[in-house]
Short mmCIF file of C-alpha atoms and ligand atoms in Angstrom, two decimals:
data_model
loop_
_atom_site.label_atom_id
_atom_site.label_comp_id
_atom_site.label_asym_id
_atom_site.label_seq_id
_atom_site.Cartn_x
_atom_site.Cartn_y
_atom_site.Cartn_z
CA MET A 42 6.32 117.16 -6.30
CA LYS A 43 8.30 117.65 -2.86
CA PHE A 44 8.99 121.76 -1.48
CA GLY A 45 11.64 121.46 1.73
CA GLY A 46 11.43 124.02 4.31
CA THR A 47 12.50 126.64 3.22
CA SER A 48 10.11 127.14 -0.16
CA VAL A 49 7.10 126.92 2.45
CA ALA A 50 8.76 129.37 4.61
CA THR A 51 5.13 132.08 4.59
CA VAL A 52 1.94 131.54 2.23
CA GLU A 53 3.41 133.53 0.39
CA ARG A 54 6.37 130.94 -1.03
CA ILE A 55 3.62 128.72 -0.64
CA ARG A 56 1.52 130.64 -3.33
CA ASN A 57 4.98 130.00 -5.44
CA VAL A 58 5.53 126.34 -4.40
CA ALA A 59 1.32 126.69 -5.83
CA ARG A 60 2.18 128.05 -9.21
CA HIS A 61 5.07 125.34 -9.96
CA VAL A 62 2.20 122.98 -9.52
CA LYS A 63 -0.49 124.73 -11.80
CA ARG A 64 2.63 124.67 -14.35
CA GLU A 65 2.94 120.59 -13.92
CA LEU A 66 -0.55 119.72 -14.59
CA ASP A 67 -1.31 122.83 -16.91
CA ALA A 68 1.96 120.36 -18.56
CA GLY A 69 -1.26 117.54 -18.80
CA TYR A 70 0.16 115.64 -15.52
CA GLN A 71 -1.33 114.15 -11.89
CA VAL A 72 0.85 115.44 -9.02
CA ALA A 73 1.34 114.18 -5.58
CA VAL A 74 3.05 116.54 -3.48
CA VAL A 75 4.95 116.69 -0.31
CA VAL A 76 5.28 119.33 2.09
CA SER A 77 7.85 119.98 4.42
CA ALA A 78 6.96 121.84 7.64
CA MET A 79 8.03 125.24 7.28
CA SER A 80 11.39 126.37 8.11
CA GLY A 81 12.79 126.45 11.88
CA GLU A 82 9.37 124.65 13.17
CA THR A 83 10.51 121.60 13.40
CA ASN A 84 13.64 122.04 14.78
CA LYS A 85 11.46 124.64 17.97
CA LEU A 86 9.16 121.48 17.71
CA VAL A 87 11.63 119.07 18.63
CA ALA A 88 12.76 121.73 21.31
CA PHE A 89 9.34 121.97 22.92
CA ALA A 90 9.58 118.04 23.39
CA LYS A 91 13.87 119.09 24.79
CA ASP A 92 12.28 121.38 27.38
CA ALA A 93 9.33 119.64 28.60
CA ALA A 94 11.44 117.01 29.22
CA ALA A 95 15.55 116.43 28.60
CA LEU A 96 14.68 112.28 28.21
CA HIS A 97 11.48 111.46 26.37
CA ASP A 98 9.07 109.05 25.35
CA LEU A 99 9.84 108.92 21.21
CA ARG A 100 6.12 108.16 20.35
CA GLU A 101 5.32 112.28 22.75
CA TYR A 102 8.30 113.08 20.28
CA ASP A 103 7.16 112.21 16.94
CA ALA A 104 3.49 113.30 17.97
CA ILE A 105 4.47 116.45 17.87
CA VAL A 106 7.38 117.16 16.01
CA ALA A 107 4.74 115.31 13.04
CA SER A 108 3.05 118.72 13.82
CA GLY A 109 4.61 121.21 11.59
CA GLU A 110 3.90 119.01 8.45
CA LEU A 111 0.71 119.16 8.87
CA VAL A 112 0.47 123.12 8.70
CA THR A 113 2.19 123.35 5.16
CA ALA A 114 -0.09 120.75 3.68
CA GLY A 115 -3.25 122.08 4.87
CA LEU A 116 -2.23 125.64 3.89
CA LEU A 117 -1.29 124.33 0.67
CA ALA A 118 -4.65 122.67 -0.29
CA ILE A 119 -6.09 125.60 0.32
CA VAL A 120 -3.93 128.12 -1.76
CA LEU A 121 -4.47 125.49 -4.64
CA GLN A 122 -8.18 125.98 -3.93
CA ASP A 123 -8.15 129.52 -4.43
CA MET A 124 -6.69 129.44 -7.30
CA GLY A 125 -9.78 127.05 -8.46
CA ILE A 126 -7.58 123.63 -8.38
CA LYS A 127 -8.81 120.72 -6.41
CA ALA A 128 -6.33 120.13 -3.79
CA ARG A 129 -6.84 117.77 -0.65
CA SER A 130 -4.49 117.04 2.41
CA TRP A 131 -3.05 114.18 3.33
CA GLN A 132 -1.51 113.38 6.51
CA GLY A 133 0.85 110.37 7.00
CA TRP A 134 -2.18 107.68 9.18
CA GLN A 135 -4.89 108.70 6.49
CA ILE A 136 -3.02 107.73 3.39
CA PRO A 137 -1.48 104.96 5.14
CA ILE A 138 2.07 105.70 5.10
CA GLU A 139 3.24 102.30 7.57
CA THR A 140 5.86 102.45 9.32
CA ASN A 141 8.22 100.39 12.01
CA ASP A 142 7.74 101.66 15.63
CA ALA A 143 11.47 103.20 15.20
CA HIS A 144 10.29 106.38 16.80
CA GLY A 145 12.18 109.93 15.59
CA ALA A 146 13.76 107.05 12.85
CA ALA A 147 11.47 104.72 12.01
CA ARG A 148 11.28 102.95 8.01
CA ILE A 149 8.61 103.37 5.76
CA GLU A 150 7.51 99.38 5.20
CA ALA A 151 4.46 100.23 2.57
CA ILE A 152 2.29 102.31 1.20
CA ASP A 153 -0.70 102.36 0.25
CA GLY A 154 -1.54 104.19 -3.08
CA ALA A 155 -5.06 103.72 -3.67
CA ARG A 156 -6.73 106.60 -1.80
CA LEU A 157 -4.26 108.68 -3.91
CA MET A 158 -5.71 107.38 -7.49
CA HIS A 159 -9.05 107.56 -6.33
CA GLY A 160 -8.28 111.20 -6.01
CA PHE A 161 -6.27 112.49 -9.08
CA GLU A 162 -9.21 109.66 -10.99
CA ALA A 163 -11.74 112.99 -9.65
CA GLY A 164 -8.95 115.28 -10.64
CA GLU A 165 -7.61 116.50 -7.02
CA VAL A 166 -4.07 117.10 -6.49
CA ALA A 167 -3.14 114.95 -3.21
CA ILE A 168 -0.45 117.57 -0.77
CA ILE A 169 0.52 114.81 1.11
CA ALA A 170 2.91 115.81 4.93
CA GLY A 171 6.17 114.46 4.88
CA PHE A 172 7.98 113.18 7.66
CA GLN A 173 5.70 110.89 8.70
CA GLY A 174 3.70 107.84 8.79
CA VAL A 175 1.81 105.20 11.23
CA HIS A 176 2.47 101.90 13.00
CA LEU A 177 -0.57 100.23 12.36
CA PRO A 178 -0.46 97.56 14.86
CA SER A 179 -0.28 100.48 17.49
CA GLY A 180 -1.86 102.79 15.83
CA ARG A 181 0.53 105.68 16.64
CA VAL A 182 2.10 108.59 15.08
CA THR A 183 5.93 108.34 14.32
CA THR A 184 8.58 110.55 11.67
CA LEU A 185 10.98 109.76 9.49
CA GLY A 186 14.76 111.25 11.07
CA ARG A 187 15.44 115.19 10.26
CA GLY A 188 14.98 115.51 6.32
CA GLY A 189 13.16 112.58 6.03
CA SER A 190 10.21 114.26 3.78
CA ASP A 191 12.46 113.46 1.21
CA THR A 192 12.28 109.73 1.51
CA SER A 193 7.90 110.42 2.26
CA ALA A 194 8.86 112.26 -1.44
CA VAL A 195 11.12 109.79 -3.18
CA ALA A 196 8.36 106.62 -1.16
CA VAL A 197 5.32 108.21 -2.47
CA ALA A 198 6.71 108.17 -5.81
CA ALA A 199 7.07 105.10 -5.86
CA ALA A 200 4.18 103.26 -4.91
CA ILE A 201 2.05 105.86 -7.66
CA LYS A 202 3.98 104.73 -9.46
CA ALA A 203 5.17 108.71 -10.63
CA GLU A 204 6.93 108.94 -13.75
CA ARG A 205 9.64 111.31 -11.93
CA CYS A 206 10.02 112.81 -8.74
CA ASP A 207 10.79 116.55 -8.17
CA ILE A 208 12.60 117.23 -4.89
CA TYR A 209 12.91 121.23 -4.80
CA THR A 210 15.09 122.63 -2.40
CA ASP A 211 16.48 126.06 -2.02
CA VAL A 212 19.76 125.38 -4.24
CA ASP A 213 19.78 125.15 -8.29
CA GLY A 214 20.68 120.80 -7.65
CA VAL A 215 23.52 118.92 -6.77
CA TYR A 216 27.34 120.45 -7.12
CA THR A 217 30.85 118.65 -7.73
CA THR A 218 31.55 119.81 -4.15
CA ASP A 219 30.27 122.86 -1.60
CA PRO A 220 30.52 126.07 -3.10
CA ARG A 221 30.97 127.83 -0.28
CA ILE A 222 34.08 126.22 -0.14
CA VAL A 223 34.77 125.98 -3.81
CA PRO A 224 33.63 129.01 -5.64
CA LYS A 225 34.67 126.84 -9.20
CA ALA A 226 31.96 124.00 -7.99
CA ARG A 227 30.34 122.92 -11.11
CA ARG A 228 25.60 121.81 -11.46
CA LEU A 229 26.04 118.75 -12.30
CA ASP A 230 23.57 117.61 -15.08
CA ARG A 231 23.37 114.01 -14.18
CA VAL A 232 24.56 111.74 -10.81
CA ALA A 233 24.25 107.72 -10.77
CA PHE A 234 22.12 106.76 -7.58
CA GLU A 235 25.11 104.85 -5.75
CA GLU A 236 27.03 108.14 -6.76
CA MET A 237 24.76 109.92 -4.40
CA LEU A 238 24.18 107.47 -2.12
CA GLU A 239 27.82 107.87 -0.66
CA MET A 240 27.61 112.04 -1.60
CA ALA A 241 25.16 111.69 0.75
CA SER A 242 25.83 109.49 2.93
CA MET A 243 30.10 111.50 2.77
CA GLY A 244 28.06 114.47 3.29
CA ALA A 245 26.63 116.14 0.76
CA LYS A 246 24.23 117.45 2.63
CA VAL A 247 21.22 117.97 -0.07
CA LEU A 248 19.05 115.32 0.12
CA GLN A 249 18.76 112.24 3.16
CA VAL A 250 20.84 108.90 2.19
CA ARG A 251 17.82 107.22 2.68
CA SER A 252 15.74 108.62 0.25
CA VAL A 253 18.35 107.78 -1.87
CA GLU A 254 18.29 103.97 -0.55
CA VAL A 255 14.72 104.30 -1.84
CA ALA A 256 15.30 106.57 -5.30
CA MET A 257 17.57 103.38 -6.33
CA VAL A 258 15.66 100.01 -5.68
CA HIS A 259 12.80 101.37 -7.09
CA LYS A 260 14.72 103.70 -10.17
CA ILE A 261 12.28 106.54 -9.77
CA PRO A 262 14.29 109.46 -11.12
CA THR A 263 14.71 112.13 -8.99
CA TYR A 264 15.38 115.56 -9.84
CA VAL A 265 16.79 118.35 -7.25
CA ARG A 266 15.57 121.43 -8.61
CA SER A 267 15.14 125.31 -7.10
CA SER A 268 11.45 126.49 -6.15
CA PHE A 269 13.01 129.89 -6.47
CA ASP A 270 12.92 129.47 -10.29
CA ASP A 271 10.41 131.22 -11.58
CA PRO A 272 7.61 128.80 -12.51
CA ALA A 273 6.98 129.45 -15.44
CA ASN A 274 9.94 128.52 -16.14
CA PRO A 275 12.27 126.57 -14.42
CA GLY A 276 15.64 125.47 -14.59
CA LEU A 277 16.38 121.77 -14.65
CA GLY A 278 18.88 121.41 -11.63
CA THR A 279 20.23 117.76 -11.18
CA LEU A 280 18.77 114.41 -12.73
CA ILE A 281 19.81 111.15 -10.44
CA CYS A 282 19.39 107.93 -12.80
CA ASP A 283 21.31 104.54 -13.29
CA GLU A 284 23.82 104.33 -14.28
CA GLU A 285 23.13 103.75 -17.91
CA ASN A 286 21.19 107.19 -18.49
CA ILE A 287 24.93 109.09 -17.96
CA MET A 288 27.28 109.50 -20.95
CA GLU A 289 29.87 112.07 -19.70
CA SER A 290 32.71 110.00 -18.16
CA GLN A 291 33.76 111.61 -15.67
CA ILE A 292 35.93 109.80 -13.65
CA ILE A 293 35.21 111.51 -10.08
CA THR A 294 32.13 113.42 -10.19
CA GLY A 295 32.36 115.00 -6.38
CA ILE A 296 34.44 115.86 -3.40
CA ALA A 297 32.23 115.69 -0.71
CA PHE A 298 33.39 115.69 3.38
CA SER A 299 31.91 115.86 6.73
CA ARG A 300 33.23 117.43 9.91
CA ASP A 301 31.07 115.36 12.10
CA GLU A 302 33.82 112.93 12.96
CA ALA A 303 36.11 111.38 15.60
CA GLN A 304 39.23 109.80 16.04
CA ILE A 305 39.65 106.91 18.88
CA THR A 306 43.14 104.57 18.91
CA LEU A 307 43.99 102.75 21.52
CA ARG A 308 47.33 101.79 21.44
CA LYS A 309 48.57 98.41 21.96
CA VAL A 310 45.76 96.26 21.91
CA ALA A 311 47.06 92.32 22.28
CA ASP A 312 47.03 91.14 18.65
CA LYS A 313 44.88 87.19 19.12
CA PRO A 314 41.99 86.09 17.90
CA GLY A 315 38.44 88.26 19.91
CA VAL A 316 39.90 91.40 20.15
CA ALA A 317 38.19 93.13 17.07
CA ALA A 318 35.20 91.76 18.12
CA ALA A 319 35.32 92.75 21.75
CA ILE A 320 36.05 96.33 21.17
CA PHE A 321 33.72 96.97 17.79
CA MET A 322 30.32 94.29 19.74
CA PRO A 323 29.50 96.68 22.36
CA LEU A 324 29.67 99.84 19.70
CA ALA A 325 27.39 97.89 17.87
CA GLU A 326 25.23 97.40 20.34
CA ALA A 327 25.28 100.57 21.54
CA ASN A 328 23.84 101.69 17.31
CA ILE A 329 27.46 103.67 17.45
CA ASN A 330 28.20 103.39 13.48
CA VAL A 331 31.99 103.00 13.00
CA ASP A 332 33.60 103.98 9.90
CA MET A 333 37.16 104.34 9.41
CA ILE A 334 39.38 101.03 10.76
CA ILE A 335 43.04 100.80 10.19
CA GLN A 336 44.60 98.37 12.58
CA VAL A 337 48.54 98.96 12.39
CA VAL A 338 51.49 96.13 13.92
CA SER A 339 52.93 98.62 17.03
CA ASP A 340 56.59 98.36 17.32
CA ASP A 341 56.40 95.01 19.81
CA ALA A 342 55.04 92.92 17.39
CA ALA A 343 52.68 90.95 20.25
CA SER A 344 50.58 94.10 20.04
CA THR A 345 48.71 95.74 17.46
CA ASP A 346 47.25 99.68 16.93
CA ILE A 347 43.74 100.20 16.40
CA THR A 348 41.93 103.03 15.01
CA PHE A 349 38.59 104.14 13.77
CA THR A 350 35.80 106.41 13.28
CA VAL A 351 32.83 107.33 15.17
CA PRO A 352 29.99 110.65 14.51
CA SER A 353 31.25 113.09 16.54
CA ALA A 354 27.75 112.69 17.91
CA ASP A 355 28.35 110.02 19.95
CA TYR A 356 32.07 109.72 20.60
CA GLU A 357 31.47 110.96 24.16
CA LYS A 358 29.83 107.45 24.69
CA ALA A 359 31.66 105.34 22.52
CA ARG A 360 35.09 106.43 25.06
CA GLN A 361 32.67 105.76 27.75
CA LEU A 362 32.43 101.86 26.46
CA LEU A 363 35.92 101.16 25.95
CA GLU A 364 36.90 102.33 29.07
CA LYS A 365 33.57 100.46 30.55
CA ASP A 366 36.21 97.41 29.00
CA HIS A 367 38.68 98.83 29.51
CA ASP A 368 39.86 94.86 31.36
CA LYS A 369 38.29 92.28 28.45
CA ILE A 370 39.91 94.46 25.51
CA GLY A 371 43.52 95.60 27.43
CA TYR A 372 44.77 98.09 25.54
CA ALA A 373 47.64 100.85 26.57
CA SER A 374 45.55 103.45 26.22
CA LEU A 375 42.81 105.19 24.68
CA GLN A 376 43.46 108.86 21.84
CA GLY A 377 41.06 110.53 20.63
CA ALA A 378 39.74 113.10 18.54
CA THR A 379 37.54 115.76 17.48
CA ASP A 380 39.20 118.12 15.33
CA VAL A 381 39.46 115.48 12.42
CA VAL A 382 37.26 116.00 8.92
CA LYS A 383 36.46 113.20 6.16
CA VAL A 384 37.10 114.32 2.35
CA SER A 385 35.99 111.88 0.35
CA ALA A 386 35.95 111.38 -4.13
CA ILE A 387 33.30 109.78 -5.48
CA GLY A 388 32.92 108.59 -9.12
CA VAL A 389 31.78 105.93 -10.49
CA GLY A 390 34.68 105.92 -13.08
CA MET A 391 37.00 104.24 -10.92
CA ARG A 392 35.22 100.80 -10.90
CA SER A 393 37.88 101.14 -14.55
CA HIS A 394 40.14 103.26 -13.47
CA ALA A 395 43.37 101.71 -11.55
CA GLY A 396 45.48 105.13 -9.57
CA ILE A 397 42.35 107.66 -8.56
CA ALA A 398 43.38 107.54 -5.05
CA ALA A 399 47.20 106.84 -5.90
CA LYS A 400 47.29 110.51 -6.76
CA ALA A 401 45.69 111.97 -4.43
CA PHE A 402 47.57 111.19 -1.80
CA LYS A 403 51.14 112.77 -3.35
CA ALA A 404 48.57 115.83 -4.52
CA LEU A 405 47.57 116.32 -0.77
CA ALA A 406 51.20 114.89 0.50
CA GLU A 407 52.48 118.59 -1.73
CA LYS A 408 50.59 120.41 0.12
CA GLY A 409 51.35 119.34 3.60
CA VAL A 410 48.20 117.56 4.61
CA ASN A 411 48.89 114.56 6.57
CA ILE A 412 46.63 111.76 6.02
CA ARG A 413 45.51 110.41 9.91
CA ALA A 414 43.59 106.84 8.08
CA ILE A 415 42.24 106.02 4.62
CA THR A 416 39.03 103.76 3.26
CA THR A 417 38.44 102.96 -0.07
CA SER A 418 34.95 100.55 -1.60
CA GLU A 419 34.40 100.27 -5.66
CA ILE A 420 33.37 103.37 -6.22
CA LYS A 421 34.87 106.53 -3.61
CA PHE A 422 37.67 106.93 -1.06
CA SER A 423 38.22 108.88 1.97
CA VAL A 424 40.51 110.39 3.99
CA LEU A 425 40.61 111.08 7.94
CA ILE A 426 43.05 114.82 8.52
CA ASP A 427 42.46 117.85 10.47
CA GLU A 428 40.30 119.81 10.12
CA ALA A 429 42.29 122.85 10.32
CA TYR A 430 43.19 121.40 6.39
CA THR A 431 39.64 121.03 5.09
CA GLU A 432 39.16 124.12 2.19
CA LEU A 433 43.23 122.88 1.08
CA ALA A 434 42.10 119.34 0.77
CA VAL A 435 38.91 119.86 -0.54
CA ARG A 436 40.18 122.23 -3.38
CA THR A 437 42.98 120.74 -4.19
CA LEU A 438 41.19 117.19 -5.38
CA HIS A 439 38.20 119.87 -6.64
CA SER A 440 41.26 120.62 -9.35
CA LEU A 441 43.51 117.57 -9.78
CA TYR A 442 40.23 115.67 -10.76
CA GLY A 443 39.15 118.10 -13.22
CA LEU A 444 35.98 119.81 -11.37
CA ASP A 445 36.73 123.29 -11.27
CA ALA A 446 34.40 125.18 -13.81
CA LYS A 447 36.32 126.61 -16.32
CA GLY A 448 36.60 130.57 -17.24
N1 LIG B 631 11.06 118.61 8.79
C1 LIG B 631 11.34 117.74 9.09
C2 LIG B 631 12.92 118.04 9.89
O1 LIG B 631 12.81 119.44 8.88
C3 LIG B 631 11.32 117.08 7.38
C4 LIG B 631 12.74 116.94 6.15
O2 LIG B 631 12.23 118.94 6.34
O3 LIG B 631 12.76 116.80 6.18
O4 LIG B 631 14.07 117.38 10.02
MG1 LIG B 632 15.45 118.37 3.70
#
């Protein structure tokens, strides 16, 4: 069971979490609980670190921000003990949850489940501080990147061979799109791992992307459910599972969107081998994730225009790198835009149906929405459009693919 920041925001809410835990114990399960920091705590800790020095040692950043989860783990253990339930808190290094040394965004490499298993044998609930691990060779504490407790939970579930992983949050499941944009959005009963992976990468913020990767690799059935349900009678939420276990055959499962996109266009780049490498290698070396790429022939046929997108947080850095390499790459001008949004439609049904994306292009054109760039993969397509059209585009696609709730 994993509980996010809003679910453990106060001691009173932690008592409610304890009731959810008790229900599962009463049903005969052995339980490991992964907790986040109280909501707002991690932001506060990050701000302290920035205040201390804008550019700081990431090992110390990790030492600071990992502390939020320690508090909630201890508190939940005390609350459970007070209810007469045996419980013990665990920090990442105590288990240990081994990670690499990419401080601030470390990846879990191994989890030794032995100590947790001993606890279960003694009838103890294990309360695990999420978001953190240890780089064993240096002995330093690491953190997994924002939202990393989801990944802690799924990785622990895999390590102890859990029957399932329940991620409790402040929404009651995964929706066909953001209900704040489309009131007719529906909660999905089931989503395939691959679809969830695309949805999380394409902007649906309910789970950390990495947690879905881990769930998919280890085939851990993962539920997203609400911690605000009555602990005695909770809803089932959304099950993220293998494609084979999904009977319902809709072609499109969800519409995601991401405002964190920026577009860069290089005009009149020489049309010769090596130019794309000259543009994209320096960006890759700077760890800038390039997403959509389109190349078109310019009017003069000897040169080409290249358009691509980067995360908006990396826009300035990308621009500077490209301007620095202006002579090496050789282009006439650089144009950029940050008021763009990427809208994506996702569904495993796209594999076996033709013309799904074409329908969308037509529907968007009829609404006067201009498409700046397109990318497709086996189970999704994305369009880059002006940010002002976000709601119109998302609503249009949501209706087009029959996702609107009835009534
Ligand atoms: N507390 C961390 C964060 O706010 C990790 C998490 O909640 O998943 O990012
Ligand atoms: Mg989260």
